[in-house]
Tab-separated table of C-alpha atoms in Angstrom:
chain	number	residue	atom	x	y	z
A	1	MET	CA	-47.307	103.072	-80.607
A	2	SER	CA	-49.589	100.431	-79.121
A	3	ARG	CA	-51.256	100.681	-75.708
A	4	THR	CA	-49.217	97.750	-74.444
A	5	ALA	CA	-45.975	99.504	-75.330
A	6	ILE	CA	-47.113	102.692	-73.581
A	7	TRP	CA	-47.985	100.730	-70.425
A	8	ALA	CA	-44.684	98.855	-70.626
A	9	ILE	CA	-42.868	102.192	-70.504
A	10	ALA	CA	-45.196	104.097	-68.167
A	11	VAL	CA	-45.438	101.553	-65.324
A	12	PRO	CA	-41.677	101.178	-64.622
A	13	PHE	CA	-41.267	104.937	-64.956
A	14	ALA	CA	-44.077	105.546	-62.426
A	15	ILE	CA	-42.564	103.018	-60.023
A	16	PHE	CA	-39.167	104.694	-60.318
A	17	LEU	CA	-40.698	108.130	-59.650
A	18	ALA	CA	-42.588	106.816	-56.612
A	19	TRP	CA	-39.443	105.183	-55.217
A	20	THR	CA	-37.411	108.358	-55.749
A	21	GLY	CA	-40.162	110.444	-54.171
A	22	LYS	CA	-40.186	108.177	-51.090
A	23	ILE	CA	-36.421	108.579	-50.640
A	24	VAL	CA	-36.662	112.380	-50.947
A	25	TYR	CA	-39.649	112.480	-48.573
A	26	ASP	CA	-37.816	110.354	-45.961
A	27	ALA	CA	-34.705	112.541	-46.220
A	28	ASN	CA	-36.706	115.765	-45.796
A	29	THR	CA	-39.069	114.717	-42.998
A	30	GLY	CA	-36.858	112.677	-40.670
A	31	GLU	CA	-34.875	113.771	-37.647
A	32	VAL	CA	-31.280	114.635	-38.586
A	33	VAL	CA	-28.748	112.673	-36.545
A	34	SER	CA	-24.948	112.749	-36.681
A	35	LEU	CA	-23.099	109.418	-36.324
A	36	ALA	CA	-19.346	108.881	-35.853
A	37	ILE	CA	-17.746	106.743	-38.564
A	38	LYS	CA	-14.504	104.873	-39.122
A	39	GLY	CA	-13.241	103.854	-42.533
A	40	PHE	CA	-12.516	100.430	-43.932
A	41	ASP	CA	-11.780	99.190	-47.448
A	42	PRO	CA	-12.501	102.525	-49.132
A	43	ARG	CA	-11.798	101.332	-52.670
A	44	ASP	CA	-13.811	99.354	-55.162
A	45	LEU	CA	-12.468	99.919	-58.646
A	46	LEU	CA	-15.687	98.804	-60.321
A	47	SER	CA	-18.191	100.914	-58.407
A	48	GLY	CA	-17.258	104.559	-58.840
A	49	HIS	CA	-16.028	107.031	-56.267
A	50	TYR	CA	-17.275	106.396	-52.773
A	51	LEU	CA	-16.080	105.884	-49.243
A	52	ARG	CA	-16.973	102.755	-47.323
A	53	TYR	CA	-17.091	103.075	-43.570
A	54	ARG	CA	-18.544	101.568	-40.439
A	55	VAL	CA	-20.702	103.516	-38.050
A	56	GLU	CA	-19.195	103.675	-34.580
A	57	TRP	CA	-22.320	102.961	-32.533
A	58	GLY	CA	-20.439	103.442	-29.233
A	59	GLY	CA	-22.755	101.135	-27.315
A	60	PRO	CA	-24.811	97.982	-27.735
A	61	SER	CA	-25.375	96.860	-31.314
A	62	CYS	CA	-25.467	93.181	-32.311
A	63	ALA	CA	-24.155	91.087	-29.428
A	64	GLY	CA	-25.874	87.705	-29.181
A	65	THR	CA	-28.039	87.984	-32.308
A	66	SER	CA	-28.383	85.587	-35.200
A	67	TYR	CA	-27.000	86.313	-38.668
A	68	GLY	CA	-29.471	88.309	-40.760
A	69	GLU	CA	-31.841	88.942	-37.855
A	70	ALA	CA	-33.917	92.153	-37.972
A	71	HIS	CA	-32.673	94.527	-35.328
A	72	CYS	CA	-33.154	98.059	-33.993
A	73	ILE	CA	-30.700	100.427	-32.335
A	74	CYS	CA	-32.011	103.181	-30.067
A	75	LEU	CA	-29.949	106.374	-30.232
A	76	GLY	CA	-29.153	108.795	-27.444
A	77	GLN	CA	-29.366	112.556	-27.861
A	78	GLU	CA	-25.607	113.329	-27.727
A	79	LYS	CA	-23.638	114.453	-30.779
A	80	PRO	CA	-22.486	112.304	-32.418
A	81	ALA	CA	-25.333	110.012	-31.395
A	82	GLN	CA	-24.522	106.665	-29.824
A	83	SER	CA	-26.423	103.472	-29.215
A	84	VAL	CA	-28.122	103.294	-25.811
A	85	TRP	CA	-30.143	100.123	-26.507
A	86	ALA	CA	-30.133	97.378	-29.128
A	87	GLY	CA	-32.435	94.456	-29.721
A	88	SER	CA	-35.472	93.131	-31.525
A	89	CYS	CA	-37.631	95.863	-33.044
A	90	GLU	CA	-40.697	94.234	-31.428
A	91	GLU	CA	-39.117	94.838	-27.991
A	92	LEU	CA	-38.253	98.505	-28.614
A	93	PRO	CA	-38.600	100.483	-25.358
A	94	GLU	CA	-41.345	103.121	-25.362
A	95	ILE	CA	-38.884	105.791	-24.224
A	96	CYS	CA	-36.811	105.298	-27.385
A	97	ARG	CA	-37.533	108.406	-29.442
A	98	THR	CA	-35.011	107.877	-32.257
A	99	TYR	CA	-34.099	104.433	-33.531
A	100	ILE	CA	-32.675	102.883	-36.683
A	101	ARG	CA	-33.838	99.594	-38.218
A	102	GLY	CA	-31.349	97.203	-39.787
A	103	VAL	CA	-30.014	93.664	-39.653
A	104	CYS	CA	-27.117	92.014	-37.875
A	105	GLN	CA	-24.563	90.414	-40.167
A	106	ALA	CA	-21.308	88.899	-38.914
A	107	GLY	CA	-21.646	90.758	-35.603
A	108	GLN	CA	-22.098	94.148	-37.310
A	109	PHE	CA	-25.278	96.217	-37.473
A	110	ASP	CA	-26.116	97.036	-41.099
A	111	ALA	CA	-28.648	99.785	-41.835
A	112	GLU	CA	-27.428	100.375	-45.411
A	113	LEU	CA	-25.715	103.625	-44.381
A	114	GLU	CA	-22.147	102.483	-44.911
A	115	ARG	CA	-21.336	104.063	-48.285
A	116	TYR	CA	-20.958	107.708	-49.335
A	117	TYR	CA	-20.561	108.714	-52.988
A	118	PHE	CA	-18.508	111.790	-53.816
A	119	PRO	CA	-17.611	113.804	-56.938
A	120	GLU	CA	-14.762	112.506	-59.082
A	121	GLU	CA	-12.717	115.691	-58.643
A	122	TRP	CA	-12.290	114.859	-54.928
A	123	ARG	CA	-10.700	111.450	-55.592
A	124	GLY	CA	-7.130	112.681	-55.080
A	125	LYS	CA	-7.818	114.177	-51.652
A	126	LEU	CA	-10.364	111.645	-50.442
A	127	VAL	CA	-8.691	108.249	-50.510
A	128	THR	CA	-9.722	107.131	-47.022
A	129	VAL	CA	-12.220	108.283	-44.424
A	130	PRO	CA	-10.608	111.240	-42.572
A	131	ASP	CA	-10.208	111.290	-38.795
A	132	LYS	CA	-13.105	112.887	-36.857
A	133	ALA	CA	-15.554	112.103	-39.677
A	134	THR	CA	-19.281	111.894	-39.075
A	135	VAL	CA	-22.192	111.030	-41.320
A	136	GLN	CA	-25.470	112.917	-41.113
A	137	VAL	CA	-28.565	110.790	-41.564
A	138	SER	CA	-32.260	111.521	-41.626
A	139	VAL	CA	-34.181	109.036	-39.458
A	140	THR	CA	-37.930	108.647	-39.934
A	141	LYS	CA	-40.333	107.775	-37.109
A	142	SER	CA	-40.403	104.195	-38.460
A	143	GLY	CA	-36.609	103.823	-38.123
A	144	ARG	CA	-35.671	104.149	-41.791
A	145	ALA	CA	-32.388	106.068	-42.188
A	146	THR	CA	-31.108	107.949	-45.257
A	147	VAL	CA	-27.609	109.407	-45.619
A	148	LEU	CA	-27.668	113.189	-46.091
A	149	GLY	CA	-24.007	114.116	-45.966
A	150	LEU	CA	-20.592	113.644	-44.455
A	151	SER	CA	-18.609	116.048	-42.247
A	152	VAL	CA	-15.057	116.188	-40.960
A	153	ALA	CA	-14.432	117.973	-37.646
A	154	ASP	CA	-17.910	119.593	-37.908
A	155	LYS	CA	-17.170	120.981	-41.407
A	156	PRO	CA	-19.210	119.792	-44.382
A	157	LEU	CA	-17.092	117.493	-46.557
A	158	GLY	CA	-16.946	119.991	-49.461
A	159	ASP	CA	-15.569	122.724	-47.190
A	160	TRP	CA	-13.076	120.310	-45.619
A	161	ILE	CA	-11.848	119.222	-49.089
A	162	LYS	CA	-11.244	122.873	-50.087
A	163	SER	CA	-9.138	123.503	-46.981
A	164	ALA	CA	-7.256	120.172	-47.064
A	165	PRO	CA	-3.559	120.334	-48.072
């Protein structure tokens, strides 16, 4: 095998490992926050088994912002957490300890948290987002959020599925 072929294989593999490592690092080092969610359009026949939902921010989010504009939402300390401030990330108040970066699109704040994949064996019991559902996310100090899990009525989704009729 030539050196060029080895580099052609090694470089993408190294980039993939670095990207995966960054996601795992962010998930393990961020502050865990619970956010209330509400389902919408939970099906996409071409994309596997997942739930689509919207985060219920419960406070200011994207009012008066342009489409695609970078945005930050400052979260309060209650559970589930709710928005206490929203605006440009450059104007983030100093007292804001936990915030999530995203963009405003069509009046909705999008932080790429709105999809949760689940095992195929749950597909019969998990057709829509259940009532009282929350998503747990890890939020880094720089505002990057990663989905960790989903709960229903304070039970992890797997436990809730086992007890569901």
